mmCIF file of C-alpha atoms and ligand atoms in Angstrom:
data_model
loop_
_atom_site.group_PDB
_atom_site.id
_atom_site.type_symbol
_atom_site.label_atom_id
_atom_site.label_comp_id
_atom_site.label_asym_id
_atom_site.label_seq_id
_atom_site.Cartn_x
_atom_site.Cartn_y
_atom_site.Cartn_z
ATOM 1 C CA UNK A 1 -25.678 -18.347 -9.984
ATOM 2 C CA UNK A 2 -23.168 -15.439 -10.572
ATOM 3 C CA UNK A 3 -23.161 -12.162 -11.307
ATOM 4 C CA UNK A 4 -21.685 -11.012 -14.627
ATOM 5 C CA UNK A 5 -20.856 -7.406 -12.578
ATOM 6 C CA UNK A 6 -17.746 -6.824 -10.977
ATOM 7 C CA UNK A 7 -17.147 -3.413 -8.908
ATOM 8 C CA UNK A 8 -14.730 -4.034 -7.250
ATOM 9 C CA UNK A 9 -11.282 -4.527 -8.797
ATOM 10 C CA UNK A 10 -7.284 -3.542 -9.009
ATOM 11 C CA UNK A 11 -4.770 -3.534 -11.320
ATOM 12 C CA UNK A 12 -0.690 -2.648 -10.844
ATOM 13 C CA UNK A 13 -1.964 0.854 -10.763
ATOM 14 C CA UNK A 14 -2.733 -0.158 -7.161
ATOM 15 C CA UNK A 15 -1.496 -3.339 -5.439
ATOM 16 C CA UNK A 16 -3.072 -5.266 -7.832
ATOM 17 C CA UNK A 17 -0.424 -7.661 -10.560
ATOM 18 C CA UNK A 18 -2.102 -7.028 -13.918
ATOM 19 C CA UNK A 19 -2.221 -4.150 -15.945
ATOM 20 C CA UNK A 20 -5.087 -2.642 -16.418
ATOM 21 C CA UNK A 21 -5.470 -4.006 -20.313
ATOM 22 C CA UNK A 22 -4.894 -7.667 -18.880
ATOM 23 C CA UNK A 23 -8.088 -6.774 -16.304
ATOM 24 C CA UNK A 24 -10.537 -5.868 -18.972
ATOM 25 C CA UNK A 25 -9.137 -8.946 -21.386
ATOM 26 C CA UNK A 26 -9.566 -11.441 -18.127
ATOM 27 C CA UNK A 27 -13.031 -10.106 -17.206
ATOM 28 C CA UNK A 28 -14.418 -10.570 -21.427
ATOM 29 C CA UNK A 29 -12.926 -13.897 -20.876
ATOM 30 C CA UNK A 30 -15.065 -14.239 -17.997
ATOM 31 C CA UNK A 31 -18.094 -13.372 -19.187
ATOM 32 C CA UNK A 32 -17.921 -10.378 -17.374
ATOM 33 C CA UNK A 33 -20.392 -7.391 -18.613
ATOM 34 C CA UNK A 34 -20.250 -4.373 -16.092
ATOM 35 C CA UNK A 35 -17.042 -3.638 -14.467
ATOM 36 C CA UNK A 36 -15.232 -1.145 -12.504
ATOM 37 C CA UNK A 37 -11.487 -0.797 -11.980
ATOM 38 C CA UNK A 38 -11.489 0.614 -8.551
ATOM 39 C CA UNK A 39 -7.802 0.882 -7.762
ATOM 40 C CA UNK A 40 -6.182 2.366 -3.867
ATOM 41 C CA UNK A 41 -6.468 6.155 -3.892
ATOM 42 C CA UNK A 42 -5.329 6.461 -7.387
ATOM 43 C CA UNK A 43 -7.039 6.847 -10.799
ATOM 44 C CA UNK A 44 -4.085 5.873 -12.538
ATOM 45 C CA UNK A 45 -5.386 3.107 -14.643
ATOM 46 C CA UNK A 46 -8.696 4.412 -15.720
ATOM 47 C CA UNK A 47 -7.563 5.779 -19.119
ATOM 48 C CA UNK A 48 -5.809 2.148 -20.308
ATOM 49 C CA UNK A 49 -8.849 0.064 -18.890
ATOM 50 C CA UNK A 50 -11.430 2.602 -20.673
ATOM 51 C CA UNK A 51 -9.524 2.422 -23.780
ATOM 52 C CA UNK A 52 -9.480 -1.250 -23.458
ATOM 53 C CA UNK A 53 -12.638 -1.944 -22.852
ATOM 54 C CA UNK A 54 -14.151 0.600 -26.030
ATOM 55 C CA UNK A 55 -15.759 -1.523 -28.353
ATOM 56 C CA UNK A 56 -16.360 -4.998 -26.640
ATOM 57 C CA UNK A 57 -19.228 -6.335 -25.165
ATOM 58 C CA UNK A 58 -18.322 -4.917 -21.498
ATOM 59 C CA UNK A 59 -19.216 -1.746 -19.892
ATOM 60 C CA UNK A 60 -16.383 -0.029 -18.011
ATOM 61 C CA UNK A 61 -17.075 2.351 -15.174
ATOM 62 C CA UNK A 62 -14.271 4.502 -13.896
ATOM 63 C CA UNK A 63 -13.896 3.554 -9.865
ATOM 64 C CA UNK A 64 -11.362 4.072 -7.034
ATOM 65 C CA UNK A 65 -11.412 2.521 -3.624
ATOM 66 C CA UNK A 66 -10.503 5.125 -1.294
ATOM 67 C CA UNK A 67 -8.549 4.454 2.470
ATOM 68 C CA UNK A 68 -10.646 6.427 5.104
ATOM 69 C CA UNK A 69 -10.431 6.604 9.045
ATOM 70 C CA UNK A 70 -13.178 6.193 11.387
ATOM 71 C CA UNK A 71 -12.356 5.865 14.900
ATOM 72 C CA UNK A 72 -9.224 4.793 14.274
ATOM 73 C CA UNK A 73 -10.113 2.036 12.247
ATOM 74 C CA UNK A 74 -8.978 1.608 8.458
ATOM 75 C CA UNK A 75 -12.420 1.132 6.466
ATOM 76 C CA UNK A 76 -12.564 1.702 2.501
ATOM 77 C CA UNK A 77 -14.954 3.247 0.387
ATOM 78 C CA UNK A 78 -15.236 2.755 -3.310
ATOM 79 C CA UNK A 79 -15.861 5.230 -5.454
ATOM 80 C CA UNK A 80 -18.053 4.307 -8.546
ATOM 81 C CA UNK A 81 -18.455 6.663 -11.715
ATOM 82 C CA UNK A 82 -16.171 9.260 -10.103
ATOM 83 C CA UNK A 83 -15.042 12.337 -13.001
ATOM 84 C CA UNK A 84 -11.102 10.969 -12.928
ATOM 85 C CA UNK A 85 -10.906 14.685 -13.944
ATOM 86 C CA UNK A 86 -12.153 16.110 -10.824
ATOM 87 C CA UNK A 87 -10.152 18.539 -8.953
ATOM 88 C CA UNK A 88 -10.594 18.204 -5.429
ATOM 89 C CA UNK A 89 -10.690 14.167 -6.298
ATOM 90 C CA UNK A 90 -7.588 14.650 -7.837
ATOM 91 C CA UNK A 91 -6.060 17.013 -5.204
ATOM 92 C CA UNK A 92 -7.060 14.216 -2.423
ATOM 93 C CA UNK A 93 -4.966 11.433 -4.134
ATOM 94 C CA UNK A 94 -2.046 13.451 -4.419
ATOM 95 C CA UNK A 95 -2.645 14.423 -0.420
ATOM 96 C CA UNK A 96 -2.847 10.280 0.341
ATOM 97 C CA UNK A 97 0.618 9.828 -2.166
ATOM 98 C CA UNK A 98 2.635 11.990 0.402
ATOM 99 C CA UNK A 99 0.998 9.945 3.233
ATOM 100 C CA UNK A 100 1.550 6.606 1.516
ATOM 101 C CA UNK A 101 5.491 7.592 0.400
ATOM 102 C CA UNK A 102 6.196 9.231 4.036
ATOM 103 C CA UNK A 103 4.833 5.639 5.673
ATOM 104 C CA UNK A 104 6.839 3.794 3.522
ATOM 105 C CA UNK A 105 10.087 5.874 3.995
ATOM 106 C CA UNK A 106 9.146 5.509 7.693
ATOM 107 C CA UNK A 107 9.259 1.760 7.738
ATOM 108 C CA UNK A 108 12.375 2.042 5.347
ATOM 109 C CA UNK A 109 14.135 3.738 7.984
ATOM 110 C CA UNK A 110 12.688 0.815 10.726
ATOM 111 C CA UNK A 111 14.020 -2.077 8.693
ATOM 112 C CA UNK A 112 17.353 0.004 8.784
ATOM 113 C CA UNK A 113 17.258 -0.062 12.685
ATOM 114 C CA UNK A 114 16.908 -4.257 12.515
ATOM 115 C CA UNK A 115 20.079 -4.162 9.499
ATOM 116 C CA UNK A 116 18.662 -4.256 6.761
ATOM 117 C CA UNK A 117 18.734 -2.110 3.482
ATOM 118 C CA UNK A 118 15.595 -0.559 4.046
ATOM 119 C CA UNK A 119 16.353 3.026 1.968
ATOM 120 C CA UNK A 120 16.691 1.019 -1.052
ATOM 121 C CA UNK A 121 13.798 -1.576 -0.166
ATOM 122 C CA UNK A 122 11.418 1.899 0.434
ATOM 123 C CA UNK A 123 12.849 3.475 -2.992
ATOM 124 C CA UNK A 124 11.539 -0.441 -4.788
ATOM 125 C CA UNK A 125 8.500 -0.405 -2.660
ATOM 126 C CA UNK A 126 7.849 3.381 -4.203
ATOM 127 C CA UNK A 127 8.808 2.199 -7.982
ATOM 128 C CA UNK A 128 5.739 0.223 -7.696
ATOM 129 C CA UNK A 129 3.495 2.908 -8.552
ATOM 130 C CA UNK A 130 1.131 5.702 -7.957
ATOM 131 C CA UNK A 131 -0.443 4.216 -5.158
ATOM 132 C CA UNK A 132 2.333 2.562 -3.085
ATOM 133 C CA UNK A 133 1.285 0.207 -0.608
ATOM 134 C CA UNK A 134 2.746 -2.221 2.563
ATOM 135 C CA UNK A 135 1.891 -5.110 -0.511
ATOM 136 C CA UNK A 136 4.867 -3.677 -2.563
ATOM 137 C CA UNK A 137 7.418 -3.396 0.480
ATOM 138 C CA UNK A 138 6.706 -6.725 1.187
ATOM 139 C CA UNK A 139 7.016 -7.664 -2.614
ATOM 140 C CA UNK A 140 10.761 -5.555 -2.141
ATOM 141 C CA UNK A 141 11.151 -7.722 0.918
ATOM 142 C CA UNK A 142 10.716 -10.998 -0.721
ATOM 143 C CA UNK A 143 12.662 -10.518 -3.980
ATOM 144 C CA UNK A 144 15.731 -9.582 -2.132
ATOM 145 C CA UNK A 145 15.448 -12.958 -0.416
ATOM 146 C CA UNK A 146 14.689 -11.153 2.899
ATOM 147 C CA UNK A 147 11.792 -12.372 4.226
ATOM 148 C CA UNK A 148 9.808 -16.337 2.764
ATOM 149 C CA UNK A 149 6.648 -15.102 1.683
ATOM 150 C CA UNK A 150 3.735 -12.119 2.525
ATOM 151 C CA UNK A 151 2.087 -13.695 5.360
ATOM 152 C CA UNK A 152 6.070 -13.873 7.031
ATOM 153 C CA UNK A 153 6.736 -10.515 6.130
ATOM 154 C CA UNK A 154 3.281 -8.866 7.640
ATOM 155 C CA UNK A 155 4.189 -10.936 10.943
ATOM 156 C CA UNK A 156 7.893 -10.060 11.381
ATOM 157 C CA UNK A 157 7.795 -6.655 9.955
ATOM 158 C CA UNK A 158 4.835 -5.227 8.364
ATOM 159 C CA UNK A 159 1.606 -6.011 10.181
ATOM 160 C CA UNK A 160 0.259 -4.061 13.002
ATOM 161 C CA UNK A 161 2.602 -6.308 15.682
ATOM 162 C CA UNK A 162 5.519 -6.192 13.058
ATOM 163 C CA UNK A 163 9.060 -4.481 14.225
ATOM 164 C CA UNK A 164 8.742 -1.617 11.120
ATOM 165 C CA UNK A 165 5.268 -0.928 11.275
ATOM 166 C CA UNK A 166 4.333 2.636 11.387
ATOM 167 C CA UNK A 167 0.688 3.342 11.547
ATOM 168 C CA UNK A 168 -1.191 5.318 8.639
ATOM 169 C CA UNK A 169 -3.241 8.205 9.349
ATOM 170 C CA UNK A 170 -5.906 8.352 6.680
ATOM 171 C CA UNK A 171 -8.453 10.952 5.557
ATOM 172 C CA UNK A 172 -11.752 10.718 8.168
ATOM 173 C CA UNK A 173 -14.519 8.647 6.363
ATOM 174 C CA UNK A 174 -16.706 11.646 6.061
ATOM 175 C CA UNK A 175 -14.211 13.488 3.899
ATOM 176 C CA UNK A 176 -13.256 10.582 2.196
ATOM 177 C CA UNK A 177 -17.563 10.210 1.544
ATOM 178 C CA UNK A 178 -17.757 13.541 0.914
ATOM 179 C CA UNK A 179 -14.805 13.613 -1.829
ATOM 180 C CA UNK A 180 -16.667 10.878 -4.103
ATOM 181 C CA UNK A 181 -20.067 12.173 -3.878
ATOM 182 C CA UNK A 182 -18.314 16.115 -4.999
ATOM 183 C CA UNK A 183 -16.476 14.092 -7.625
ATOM 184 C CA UNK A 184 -20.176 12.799 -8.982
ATOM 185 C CA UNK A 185 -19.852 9.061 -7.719
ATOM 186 C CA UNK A 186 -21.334 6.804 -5.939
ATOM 187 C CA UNK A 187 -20.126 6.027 -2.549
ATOM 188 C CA UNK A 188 -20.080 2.367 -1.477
ATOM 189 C CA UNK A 189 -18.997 0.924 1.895
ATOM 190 C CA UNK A 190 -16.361 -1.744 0.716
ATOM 191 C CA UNK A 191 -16.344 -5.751 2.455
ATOM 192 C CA UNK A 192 -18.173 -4.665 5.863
ATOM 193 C CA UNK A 193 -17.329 -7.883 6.631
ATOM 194 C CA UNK A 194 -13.606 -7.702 7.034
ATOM 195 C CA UNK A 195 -13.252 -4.589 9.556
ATOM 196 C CA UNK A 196 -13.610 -7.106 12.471
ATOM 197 C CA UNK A 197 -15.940 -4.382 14.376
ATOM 198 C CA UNK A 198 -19.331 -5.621 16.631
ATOM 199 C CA UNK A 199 -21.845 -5.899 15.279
ATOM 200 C CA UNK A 200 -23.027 -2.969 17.291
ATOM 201 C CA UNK A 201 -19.763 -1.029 15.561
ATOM 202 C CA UNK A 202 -20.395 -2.047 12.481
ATOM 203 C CA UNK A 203 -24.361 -0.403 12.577
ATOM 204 C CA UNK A 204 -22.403 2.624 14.166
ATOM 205 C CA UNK A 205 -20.427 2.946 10.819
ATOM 206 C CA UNK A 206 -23.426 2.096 8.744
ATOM 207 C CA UNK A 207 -25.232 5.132 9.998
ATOM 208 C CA UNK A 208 -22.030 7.439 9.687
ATOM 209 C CA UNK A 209 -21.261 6.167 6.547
ATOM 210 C CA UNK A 210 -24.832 7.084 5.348
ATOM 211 C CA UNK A 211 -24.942 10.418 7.164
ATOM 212 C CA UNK A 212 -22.503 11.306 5.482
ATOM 213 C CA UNK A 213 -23.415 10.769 2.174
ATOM 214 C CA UNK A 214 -23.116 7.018 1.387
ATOM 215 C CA UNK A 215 -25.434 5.335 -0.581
ATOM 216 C CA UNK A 216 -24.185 1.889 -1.317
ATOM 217 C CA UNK A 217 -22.591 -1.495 0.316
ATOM 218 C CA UNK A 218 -20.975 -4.420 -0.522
ATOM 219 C CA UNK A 219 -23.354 -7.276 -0.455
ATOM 220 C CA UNK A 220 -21.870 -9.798 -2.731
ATOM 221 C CA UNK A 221 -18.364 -10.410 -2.858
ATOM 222 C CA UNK A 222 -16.336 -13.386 -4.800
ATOM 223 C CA UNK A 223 -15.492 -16.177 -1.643
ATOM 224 C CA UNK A 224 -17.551 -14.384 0.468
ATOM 225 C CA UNK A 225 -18.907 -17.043 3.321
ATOM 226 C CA UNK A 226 -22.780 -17.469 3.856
ATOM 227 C CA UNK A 227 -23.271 -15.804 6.819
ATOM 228 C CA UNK A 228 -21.340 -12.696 6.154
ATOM 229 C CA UNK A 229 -23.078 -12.150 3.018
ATOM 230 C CA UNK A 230 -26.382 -12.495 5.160
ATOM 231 C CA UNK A 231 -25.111 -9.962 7.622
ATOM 232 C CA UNK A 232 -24.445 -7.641 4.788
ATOM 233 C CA UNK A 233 -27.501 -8.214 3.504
ATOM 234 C CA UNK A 234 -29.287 -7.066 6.769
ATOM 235 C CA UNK A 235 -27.006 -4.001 6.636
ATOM 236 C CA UNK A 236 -28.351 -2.843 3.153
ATOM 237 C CA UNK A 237 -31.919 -3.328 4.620
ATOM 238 C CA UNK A 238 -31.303 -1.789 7.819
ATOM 239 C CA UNK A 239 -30.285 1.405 6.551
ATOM 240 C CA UNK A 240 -31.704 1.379 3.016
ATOM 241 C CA UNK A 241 -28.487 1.287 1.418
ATOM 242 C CA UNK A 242 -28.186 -0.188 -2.750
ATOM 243 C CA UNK A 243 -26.250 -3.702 -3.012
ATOM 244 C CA UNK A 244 -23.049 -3.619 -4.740
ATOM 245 C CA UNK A 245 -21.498 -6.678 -6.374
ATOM 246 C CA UNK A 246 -17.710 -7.251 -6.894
ATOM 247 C CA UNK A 247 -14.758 -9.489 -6.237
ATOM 248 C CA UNK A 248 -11.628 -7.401 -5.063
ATOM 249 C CA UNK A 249 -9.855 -9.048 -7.418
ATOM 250 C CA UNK A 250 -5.956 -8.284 -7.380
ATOM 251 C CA UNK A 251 -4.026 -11.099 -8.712
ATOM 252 C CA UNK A 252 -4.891 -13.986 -11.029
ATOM 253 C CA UNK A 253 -2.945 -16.655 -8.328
ATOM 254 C CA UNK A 254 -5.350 -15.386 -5.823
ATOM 255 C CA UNK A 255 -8.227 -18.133 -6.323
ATOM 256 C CA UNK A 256 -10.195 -16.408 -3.035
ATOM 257 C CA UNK A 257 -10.892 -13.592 -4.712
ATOM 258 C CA UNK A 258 -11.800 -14.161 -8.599
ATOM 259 C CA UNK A 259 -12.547 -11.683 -10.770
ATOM 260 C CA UNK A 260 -16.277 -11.922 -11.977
ATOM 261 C CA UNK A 261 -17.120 -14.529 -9.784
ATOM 262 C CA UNK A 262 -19.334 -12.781 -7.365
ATOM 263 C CA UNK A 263 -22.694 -14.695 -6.191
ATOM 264 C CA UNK A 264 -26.108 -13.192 -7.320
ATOM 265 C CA UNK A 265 -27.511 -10.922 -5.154
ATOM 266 C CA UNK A 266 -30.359 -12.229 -2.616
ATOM 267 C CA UNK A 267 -33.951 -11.369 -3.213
ATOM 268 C CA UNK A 268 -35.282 -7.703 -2.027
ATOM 269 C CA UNK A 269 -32.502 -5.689 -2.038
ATOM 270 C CA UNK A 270 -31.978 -2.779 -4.418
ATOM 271 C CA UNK A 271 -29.052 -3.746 -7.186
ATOM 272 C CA UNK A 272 -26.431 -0.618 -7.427
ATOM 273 C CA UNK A 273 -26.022 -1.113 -10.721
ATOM 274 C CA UNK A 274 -29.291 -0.646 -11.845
ATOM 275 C CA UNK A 275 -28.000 3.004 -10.514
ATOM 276 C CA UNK A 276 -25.069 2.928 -12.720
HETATM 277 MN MN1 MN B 301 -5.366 -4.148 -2.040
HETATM 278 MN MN1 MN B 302 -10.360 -2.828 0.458
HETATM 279 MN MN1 MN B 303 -10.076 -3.582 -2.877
#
């Protein structure tokens, strides 16, 4: 059984490769009846996907997924019902758009050291959007016949072993926490499953996560194996956190992460969107 709730999704506001029309008109397709656009530390797309979705049988619910740092580890928070309009909100995406287009002039200027044309490859890369990410470098990377596919460009160049990585240094999670919450969302931990911690580290981050103002995790995601959605599961329980449903959805080609495709939620655990 599947959900029809997806909380979890991008569009080419982010790193996603539909607009944010084309997301709403795929999810109605779908069946889909709650969603959330929840693009990379930008609320760029909010206004088309709202507009989109006024007047058809699906709910939209303006989201972001924000990039946070804890311990030196990337982890992501999404950010459901946010105020697009809020000021410190807004003021924090503009702060991660300097960081984002100073890491990607940085790794221009390393794929210049190795010969290639990395000042224009940064300036296509930074076309992309209002939340530029590695995903559009590599996109730069590939349509100038430099580099095969993604996966070759994150292990030559862009992954954390690649020759023009430069590292990122995010907003600390309990800002990042504290930023949706002031911006009158709801603060969910994003894929738990994916920050290849302990399981020790991932309770640690649980309970700072929480402390700091989190009340949500993902549970269900779209593709998500068996026993990582029974590990999340045990999270939510463990520290009384809602269940959050979504897919992560960025490209239609993608077919491990659909939109709207996300599994129901198991028995006993409290449904965000009941919240929402
Ligand atoms: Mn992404
Ligand atoms: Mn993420
Ligand atoms: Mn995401």
């Amino acid at each position: 059984m599947l959900e029809r709730i997806d909380l979890h999704t991008h569009s080419l506001a982010s790193d996603g490769t539909l607009a944010p029309a084309a997301v709403i008109r795929l999810a109605l397709e779908r069946g889909v009846e709650l969603l959330a656009l929840t693009d990379h530390d930008t609320t760029a797309g909010l206004a088309e996907a709202r507009a989109a979705a006024a007047g058809t049988s699906l709910r939209f619910l303006d989201g972001i997924e924000l990039t946070a740092d804890w311990r030196g580890r990337e982890i992501h928070v999404v950010g459901l019902k946010v105020n697009p309009e809020d000021e410190a909100l807004q003021q924090h995406v503009a702060g991660v758009y300097q960081l984002r287009r100073a890491r990607l002039l940085a790794m221009g200027e390393k794929l210049t050291q190795h010969g290639l044309p990395g000042a224009a490859l940064a300036a296509a890369a930074l076309a992309g959007g209002s939340s530029p990410t590695r995903q559009h470098l590599s996109r730069a990377l590939i349509a100038a016949g430099h580099a095969a596919d993604n996966e070759a460009v994150f292990t030559r160049w862009l992954g954390r072993k690649g020759a023009a990585y430069v590292p990122a240094a995010w907003p600390e999670l309990a800002t990042v926490v504290a930023r949706i919450v002031a911006a009158g969302g709801h603060a969910v931990l994003a894929h738990p499953h994916r920050y290849q911690c302990s399981a020790g580290q991932l309770r640690e981050l649980c309970a700072s996560f929480k402390a700091a103002g989190g009340t949500a995790i993902e549970v269900s995601l779209a593709g998500m194996g068996q026993g990582d959605a029974i590990r999340c599961a045990a999270l939510a329980r463990r520290f009384d956190l809602a269940a959050s449903v979504g897919s992560d959805f960025h490209e239609p080609g993608l077919p491990w992460r659909p939109l709207g495709r996300a599994a129901k939620l198991p028995e006993g655990l409290r449904p965000l969107s009941a919240a929402l």
